[in-house]
Amino acid sequence: MAEPIRVVVTGAAGQIAYSLLYIIAKGEVFGHDQPLILHLLDIPPMMSVLEGVVMELADCAFPLLREVVATAEPEVAFKDVSSAFLVGAMPRKQGMERRDLLAANVKIFKVQGEALDKYAKKDVKVLVVGNPANTNALICAKYAPSIPKENFTAMTRLDQNRAQAQIAAKIGIPVANVSNVIIWGNHSSTQFPDASHATAEVGELRSLYKKL
């Protein structure tokens, strides 16, 4: 069997990470023959919750899960990781201005980018989930200059799925038949769904785009 890889998940005590961790630990992400060591990062006030997550992972006795490292320290969380799922981010609260949200997330993703740059493997693959995902990915990549920019991905799949679903509903076909929908801009009011290159079983959708 292969050597274990180290995988970090941030915001690991949150609901999204709670679902994600079990998918990773079961081998659904990296393969059923790839052992792994999970690094779980969250803020100090969430450590008691995170301890509960660690116990639940132990209860499952996943054959591929060799070790779980729960920590509030970025230097521990990002040490020698091959993959990083950056789920944790500051949520937008009622009455919060977008600039305040961005300022809070700059601090979070600056620290994580620096930790990736200093402690992670240089071929680490990084998936940014926390919104605004594109901006957060840009910040993280900026502070991890030794890691190739193509190794950073921002997960805006929800927006793409919504665009595909609307196109499919408009022309009355299954959503699986729609492809090549592009989402430009950030996860915000600046976003622009682009169907000008979209295709389906019925053919090119360029002529339909103006009607959407």
mmCIF file of C-alpha atoms in Angstrom:
data_model
loop_
_atom_site.group_PDB
_atom_site.id
_atom_site.type_symbol
_atom_site.label_atom_id
_atom_site.label_comp_id
_atom_site.label_asym_id
_atom_site.label_seq_id
_atom_site.Cartn_x
_atom_site.Cartn_y
_atom_site.Cartn_z
ATOM 1 C CA MET A 1 0.000 0.000 0.000
ATOM 2 C CA ALA A 2 1.113 3.572 -0.675
ATOM 3 C CA GLU A 3 2.687 5.841 1.918
ATOM 4 C CA PRO A 4 0.162 8.006 3.816
ATOM 5 C CA ILE A 5 -0.420 11.531 2.565
ATOM 6 C CA ARG A 6 -1.203 14.450 4.858
ATOM 7 C CA VAL A 7 -4.402 16.386 4.210
ATOM 8 C CA VAL A 8 -5.459 19.543 6.045
ATOM 9 C CA VAL A 9 -9.044 20.730 6.452
ATOM 10 C CA THR A 10 -9.606 24.182 7.960
ATOM 11 C CA GLY A 11 -12.761 25.174 9.776
ATOM 12 C CA ALA A 12 -12.751 21.516 10.741
ATOM 13 C CA ALA A 13 -15.293 21.885 13.547
ATOM 14 C CA GLY A 14 -17.880 23.379 11.186
ATOM 15 C CA GLN A 15 -20.799 21.691 9.442
ATOM 16 C CA ILE A 16 -19.294 21.650 5.944
ATOM 17 C CA ALA A 17 -16.050 20.127 7.163
ATOM 18 C CA TYR A 18 -18.022 17.626 9.260
ATOM 19 C CA SER A 19 -19.504 16.166 6.078
ATOM 20 C CA LEU A 20 -16.280 16.462 4.096
ATOM 21 C CA LEU A 21 -14.055 14.686 6.613
ATOM 22 C CA TYR A 22 -15.914 11.400 6.385
ATOM 23 C CA ILE A 23 -15.821 11.420 2.582
ATOM 24 C CA ILE A 24 -12.053 11.952 2.686
ATOM 25 C CA ALA A 25 -11.480 9.368 5.418
ATOM 26 C CA LYS A 26 -13.486 6.710 3.539
ATOM 27 C CA GLY A 27 -11.213 7.046 0.505
ATOM 28 C CA GLU A 28 -13.759 8.717 -1.763
ATOM 29 C CA VAL A 29 -11.416 11.618 -2.581
ATOM 30 C CA PHE A 30 -7.897 10.205 -2.886
ATOM 31 C CA GLY A 31 -8.741 6.586 -3.660
ATOM 32 C CA HIS A 32 -9.434 3.418 -1.734
ATOM 33 C CA ASP A 33 -5.767 2.411 -1.697
ATOM 34 C CA GLN A 34 -4.376 5.726 -0.402
ATOM 35 C CA PRO A 35 -3.778 5.934 3.382
ATOM 36 C CA LEU A 36 -3.896 9.405 4.866
ATOM 37 C CA ILE A 37 -3.282 11.520 7.924
ATOM 38 C CA LEU A 38 -5.900 14.187 8.568
ATOM 39 C CA HIS A 39 -4.854 17.579 9.937
ATOM 40 C CA LEU A 40 -7.824 19.455 11.404
ATOM 41 C CA LEU A 41 -7.470 23.215 11.939
ATOM 42 C CA ASP A 42 -9.877 25.491 13.746
ATOM 43 C CA ILE A 43 -9.800 28.458 16.110
ATOM 44 C CA PRO A 44 -9.090 27.924 19.841
ATOM 45 C CA PRO A 45 -12.730 28.391 21.008
ATOM 46 C CA MET A 46 -13.738 25.455 18.768
ATOM 47 C CA MET A 47 -11.216 22.966 20.140
ATOM 48 C CA SER A 48 -13.726 21.169 22.364
ATOM 49 C CA VAL A 49 -16.026 20.653 19.376
ATOM 50 C CA LEU A 50 -13.071 19.507 17.304
ATOM 51 C CA GLU A 51 -12.186 16.925 19.945
ATOM 52 C CA GLY A 52 -15.658 15.483 19.455
ATOM 53 C CA VAL A 53 -15.061 15.233 15.703
ATOM 54 C CA VAL A 54 -11.785 13.408 16.343
ATOM 55 C CA MET A 55 -13.581 10.910 18.592
ATOM 56 C CA GLU A 56 -16.252 10.300 15.962
ATOM 57 C CA LEU A 57 -13.587 9.648 13.326
ATOM 58 C CA ALA A 58 -11.963 7.166 15.709
ATOM 59 C CA ASP A 59 -15.328 5.463 16.271
ATOM 60 C CA CYS A 60 -15.652 4.876 12.526
ATOM 61 C CA ALA A 61 -12.334 2.966 12.413
ATOM 62 C CA PHE A 62 -11.646 3.936 8.812
ATOM 63 C CA PRO A 63 -8.977 1.528 7.465
ATOM 64 C CA LEU A 64 -7.235 4.272 5.464
ATOM 65 C CA LEU A 65 -7.091 6.829 8.293
ATOM 66 C CA ARG A 66 -3.714 6.432 9.994
ATOM 67 C CA GLU A 67 -3.775 9.476 12.271
ATOM 68 C CA VAL A 68 -5.751 12.618 13.103
ATOM 69 C CA VAL A 69 -4.008 15.838 14.162
ATOM 70 C CA ALA A 70 -6.345 18.435 15.695
ATOM 71 C CA THR A 71 -4.826 21.864 16.257
ATOM 72 C CA ALA A 72 -5.351 25.618 16.373
ATOM 73 C CA GLU A 73 -1.786 26.262 15.159
ATOM 74 C CA PRO A 74 -1.299 26.831 11.398
ATOM 75 C CA GLU A 75 2.328 25.677 11.527
ATOM 76 C CA VAL A 76 1.165 22.293 12.813
ATOM 77 C CA ALA A 77 -1.849 22.058 10.534
ATOM 78 C CA PHE A 78 0.029 22.747 7.289
ATOM 79 C CA LYS A 79 3.195 20.764 8.049
ATOM 80 C CA ASP A 80 4.054 18.504 5.071
ATOM 81 C CA VAL A 81 0.502 18.472 3.688
ATOM 82 C CA SER A 82 -0.096 17.344 0.108
ATOM 83 C CA SER A 83 -3.654 18.677 -0.098
ATOM 84 C CA ALA A 84 -5.468 21.519 1.639
ATOM 85 C CA PHE A 85 -9.203 22.116 1.887
ATOM 86 C CA LEU A 86 -9.643 25.696 3.107
ATOM 87 C CA VAL A 87 -13.215 25.542 4.342
ATOM 88 C CA GLY A 88 -13.040 27.970 7.247
ATOM 89 C CA ALA A 89 -13.760 31.649 6.593
ATOM 90 C CA MET A 90 -15.443 34.566 8.311
ATOM 91 C CA PRO A 91 -19.202 34.375 7.588
ATOM 92 C CA ARG A 92 -21.032 37.544 6.649
ATOM 93 C CA LYS A 93 -23.146 38.620 9.605
ATOM 94 C CA GLN A 94 -26.230 40.799 9.609
ATOM 95 C CA GLY A 95 -25.329 44.437 9.061
ATOM 96 C CA MET A 96 -21.734 43.639 8.101
ATOM 97 C CA GLU A 97 -20.358 45.622 5.171
ATOM 98 C CA ARG A 98 -18.650 43.610 2.438
ATOM 99 C CA ARG A 99 -15.402 45.528 2.997
ATOM 100 C CA ASP A 100 -15.442 44.448 6.656
ATOM 101 C CA LEU A 101 -15.946 40.829 5.617
ATOM 102 C CA LEU A 102 -13.078 41.072 3.136
ATOM 103 C CA ALA A 103 -10.810 42.655 5.750
ATOM 104 C CA ALA A 104 -11.494 39.795 8.173
ATOM 105 C CA ASN A 105 -10.864 37.164 5.513
ATOM 106 C CA VAL A 106 -7.640 38.838 4.385
ATOM 107 C CA LYS A 107 -6.226 38.159 7.856
ATOM 108 C CA ILE A 108 -7.343 34.520 7.808
ATOM 109 C CA PHE A 109 -6.095 33.662 4.326
ATOM 110 C CA LYS A 110 -2.885 35.652 4.681
ATOM 111 C CA VAL A 111 -1.935 33.512 7.677
ATOM 112 C CA GLN A 112 -2.923 30.323 5.889
ATOM 113 C CA GLY A 113 -1.070 31.307 2.719
ATOM 114 C CA GLU A 114 2.080 32.011 4.699
ATOM 115 C CA ALA A 115 1.743 28.676 6.490
ATOM 116 C CA LEU A 116 1.309 26.849 3.183
ATOM 117 C CA ASP A 117 4.362 28.602 1.791
ATOM 118 C CA LYS A 118 6.526 27.766 4.786
ATOM 119 C CA TYR A 119 5.350 24.321 5.897
ATOM 120 C CA ALA A 120 3.406 22.514 3.141
ATOM 121 C CA LYS A 121 4.841 20.441 0.328
ATOM 122 C CA LYS A 122 5.665 22.576 -2.704
ATOM 123 C CA ASP A 123 3.344 20.568 -4.935
ATOM 124 C CA VAL A 124 0.424 20.915 -2.506
ATOM 125 C CA LYS A 125 -3.013 21.248 -4.112
ATOM 126 C CA VAL A 126 -5.243 23.864 -2.472
ATOM 127 C CA LEU A 127 -9.033 24.070 -2.721
ATOM 128 C CA VAL A 128 -10.562 27.264 -1.312
ATOM 129 C CA VAL A 129 -14.170 26.785 -0.230
ATOM 130 C CA GLY A 130 -14.823 29.707 2.140
ATOM 131 C CA ASN A 131 -16.577 32.644 0.471
ATOM 132 C CA PRO A 132 -15.840 34.916 -1.258
ATOM 133 C CA ALA A 133 -13.881 31.974 -2.655
ATOM 134 C CA ASN A 134 -12.157 33.722 -5.566
ATOM 135 C CA THR A 135 -10.881 36.604 -3.454
ATOM 136 C CA ASN A 136 -9.798 34.285 -0.664
ATOM 137 C CA ALA A 137 -7.939 32.065 -3.134
ATOM 138 C CA LEU A 138 -6.177 35.113 -4.575
ATOM 139 C CA ILE A 139 -5.087 36.263 -1.113
ATOM 140 C CA CYS A 140 -3.897 32.796 -0.143
ATOM 141 C CA ALA A 141 -1.908 32.361 -3.369
ATOM 142 C CA LYS A 142 -0.336 35.808 -2.983
ATOM 143 C CA TYR A 143 1.131 34.864 0.389
ATOM 144 C CA ALA A 144 2.337 31.464 -0.824
ATOM 145 C CA PRO A 145 4.652 32.576 -3.660
ATOM 146 C CA SER A 146 6.669 29.340 -3.705
ATOM 147 C CA ILE A 147 3.596 27.277 -4.614
ATOM 148 C CA PRO A 148 2.531 27.311 -8.299
ATOM 149 C CA LYS A 149 -0.572 29.429 -8.892
ATOM 150 C CA GLU A 150 -2.182 26.614 -10.873
ATOM 151 C CA ASN A 151 -2.261 24.588 -7.644
ATOM 152 C CA PHE A 152 -4.945 26.898 -6.214
ATOM 153 C CA THR A 153 -8.625 26.363 -7.036
ATOM 154 C CA ALA A 154 -11.636 28.365 -5.845
ATOM 155 C CA MET A 155 -14.807 26.315 -5.519
ATOM 156 C CA THR A 156 -17.607 28.224 -7.207
ATOM 157 C CA ARG A 157 -19.359 25.048 -8.336
ATOM 158 C CA LEU A 158 -22.652 26.022 -6.694
ATOM 159 C CA ASP A 159 -22.917 29.071 -8.949
ATOM 160 C CA GLN A 160 -22.074 26.993 -12.018
ATOM 161 C CA ASN A 161 -24.657 24.372 -11.052
ATOM 162 C CA ARG A 162 -27.327 27.054 -10.693
ATOM 163 C CA ALA A 163 -26.541 28.472 -14.129
ATOM 164 C CA GLN A 164 -26.618 25.018 -15.726
ATOM 165 C CA ALA A 165 -29.931 24.223 -14.033
ATOM 166 C CA GLN A 166 -31.536 27.433 -15.316
ATOM 167 C CA ILE A 167 -30.388 26.751 -18.877
ATOM 168 C CA ALA A 168 -31.645 23.174 -18.693
ATOM 169 C CA ALA A 169 -35.035 24.322 -17.370
ATOM 170 C CA LYS A 170 -35.298 26.987 -20.070
ATOM 171 C CA ILE A 171 -34.938 24.523 -22.935
ATOM 172 C CA GLY A 172 -36.497 21.524 -21.216
ATOM 173 C CA ILE A 173 -33.584 19.085 -21.033
ATOM 174 C CA PRO A 174 -31.851 17.248 -18.146
ATOM 175 C CA VAL A 175 -29.214 19.357 -16.403
ATOM 176 C CA ALA A 176 -26.633 16.638 -17.113
ATOM 177 C CA ASN A 177 -26.966 17.459 -20.826
ATOM 178 C CA VAL A 178 -25.660 21.023 -20.332
ATOM 179 C CA SER A 179 -21.913 21.715 -20.303
ATOM 180 C CA ASN A 180 -19.328 24.483 -20.820
ATOM 181 C CA VAL A 181 -21.149 27.051 -18.690
ATOM 182 C CA ILE A 182 -18.636 29.600 -17.382
ATOM 183 C CA ILE A 183 -18.895 31.719 -14.238
ATOM 184 C CA TRP A 184 -16.905 34.967 -14.324
ATOM 185 C CA GLY A 185 -16.303 37.271 -11.371
ATOM 186 C CA ASN A 186 -16.606 36.553 -7.679
ATOM 187 C CA HIS A 187 -19.269 34.943 -5.527
ATOM 188 C CA SER A 188 -21.101 38.272 -5.252
ATOM 189 C CA SER A 189 -23.063 40.830 -7.263
ATOM 190 C CA THR A 190 -20.099 41.112 -9.668
ATOM 191 C CA GLN A 191 -20.670 37.550 -10.860
ATOM 192 C CA PHE A 192 -21.475 36.980 -14.542
ATOM 193 C CA PRO A 193 -22.801 33.595 -15.736
ATOM 194 C CA ASP A 194 -21.645 33.115 -19.347
ATOM 195 C CA ALA A 195 -23.677 30.722 -21.519
ATOM 196 C CA SER A 196 -22.176 31.878 -24.816
ATOM 197 C CA HIS A 197 -20.032 28.732 -25.046
ATOM 198 C CA ALA A 198 -22.519 26.369 -23.438
ATOM 199 C CA THR A 199 -23.504 23.200 -25.286
ATOM 200 C CA ALA A 200 -26.192 20.570 -24.874
ATOM 201 C CA GLU A 201 -27.460 17.532 -26.722
ATOM 202 C CA VAL A 202 -29.547 19.871 -28.894
ATOM 203 C CA GLY A 203 -26.391 21.701 -30.033
ATOM 204 C CA GLU A 204 -24.797 25.116 -29.551
ATOM 205 C CA LEU A 205 -26.633 27.463 -27.168
ATOM 206 C CA ARG A 206 -25.253 30.748 -28.463
ATOM 207 C CA SER A 207 -28.565 31.678 -30.129
ATOM 208 C CA LEU A 208 -30.446 30.877 -26.913
ATOM 209 C CA TYR A 209 -28.201 32.950 -24.662
ATOM 210 C CA LYS A 210 -29.920 36.282 -25.370
ATOM 211 C CA LYS A 211 -33.272 34.851 -24.297
ATOM 212 C CA LEU A 212 -32.094 33.725 -20.856
#
